[in-house]
Amino acid sequence: MNKIILQFGLLVFFFSIIYFAQKGFELEKVLLNSFAVFIIITVMLSLMTIGLIKAINKNTSEKYNHYTDELAGNNNE
């Protein structure tokens, strides 16, 4: 999953280089802006992925506990 996020971040990095270069910025400003976009996109996607995985794990754990209780005959409803 991390490899996919990193590769997507690199894709955005190179697209942002093209975008800022076409705007006519200096080379240093193009690279700095593109690097900032890369860092922001990569961190945001990583945090969203961590949140999604935690939500899936929590949901799976709750379902597992519910089914285990049903099989054991412990219905607390």
Coordinates of C-alpha atoms in Angstrom, one line a residue:
M1 CA 0.0 0.0 0.0
N2 CA 2.8 2.4 0.8
K3 CA 4.4 1.7 -2.6
I4 CA 1.2 2.7 -4.3
I5 CA 0.9 5.9 -2.3
L6 CA 4.6 6.8 -3.0
Q7 CA 4.2 6.2 -6.7
F8 CA 1.0 8.3 -6.9
G9 CA 2.8 11.0 -5.0
L10 CA 5.7 10.9 -7.5
L11 CA 3.2 11.1 -10.4
V12 CA 1.7 14.2 -8.8
F13 CA 5.2 15.6 -8.3
F14 CA 6.1 15.3 -11.9
F15 CA 2.7 16.7 -13.1
S16 CA 3.2 19.6 -10.8
I17 CA 6.7 20.2 -12.2
I18 CA 5.1 20.4 -15.7
Y19 CA 2.3 22.7 -14.3
F20 CA 4.6 25.1 -12.5
A21 CA 7.1 25.2 -15.4
Q22 CA 4.4 26.2 -17.8
K23 CA 3.4 29.0 -15.5
G24 CA 6.9 30.5 -16.1
F25 CA 8.3 30.2 -12.5
E26 CA 12.0 29.9 -11.9
L27 CA 13.6 26.4 -11.6
E28 CA 14.1 26.7 -7.9
K29 CA 10.5 27.8 -7.3
V30 CA 9.2 25.0 -9.5
L31 CA 11.1 22.3 -7.6
L32 CA 10.2 23.7 -4.2
N33 CA 6.5 24.0 -5.0
S34 CA 6.5 20.6 -6.6
F35 CA 8.2 19.0 -3.6
A36 CA 5.7 20.7 -1.2
V37 CA 2.8 19.3 -3.3
F38 CA 4.5 15.9 -3.2
I39 CA 4.9 15.9 0.6
I40 CA 1.3 17.2 1.2
I41 CA -0.3 14.6 -1.1
T42 CA 1.8 11.7 0.2
V43 CA 1.1 12.6 3.9
M44 CA -2.6 13.1 3.3
L45 CA -3.0 9.8 1.4
S46 CA -1.0 8.0 4.1
L47 CA -3.2 9.3 6.8
M48 CA -6.4 8.5 4.9
T49 CA -5.1 5.0 4.3
I50 CA -4.3 4.5 8.0
G51 CA -7.8 5.7 8.9
L52 CA -9.4 3.4 6.4
I53 CA -7.4 0.4 7.5
K54 CA -8.3 1.1 11.2
A55 CA -12.0 1.4 10.4
I56 CA -11.9 -1.8 8.4
N57 CA -10.1 -3.6 11.3
K58 CA -12.5 -2.3 13.9
N59 CA -15.5 -3.3 11.8
T60 CA -14.0 -6.8 11.2
S61 CA -13.2 -7.2 14.9
E62 CA -16.7 -6.2 15.9
K63 CA -18.3 -8.7 13.5
Y64 CA -15.9 -11.4 14.6
N65 CA -16.8 -10.8 18.3
H66 CA -20.6 -10.8 17.4
Y67 CA -20.4 -14.1 15.5
T68 CA -18.3 -15.6 18.2
D69 CA -20.8 -14.6 20.9
E70 CA -23.6 -16.1 18.7
L71 CA -21.8 -19.4 18.3
A72 CA -21.1 -19.6 22.0
G73 CA -24.7 -18.8 22.8
N74 CA -24.0 -15.5 24.6
N75 CA -26.8 -13.3 23.2
N76 CA -26.8 -10.1 25.2
E77 CA -29.5 -8.4 23.1

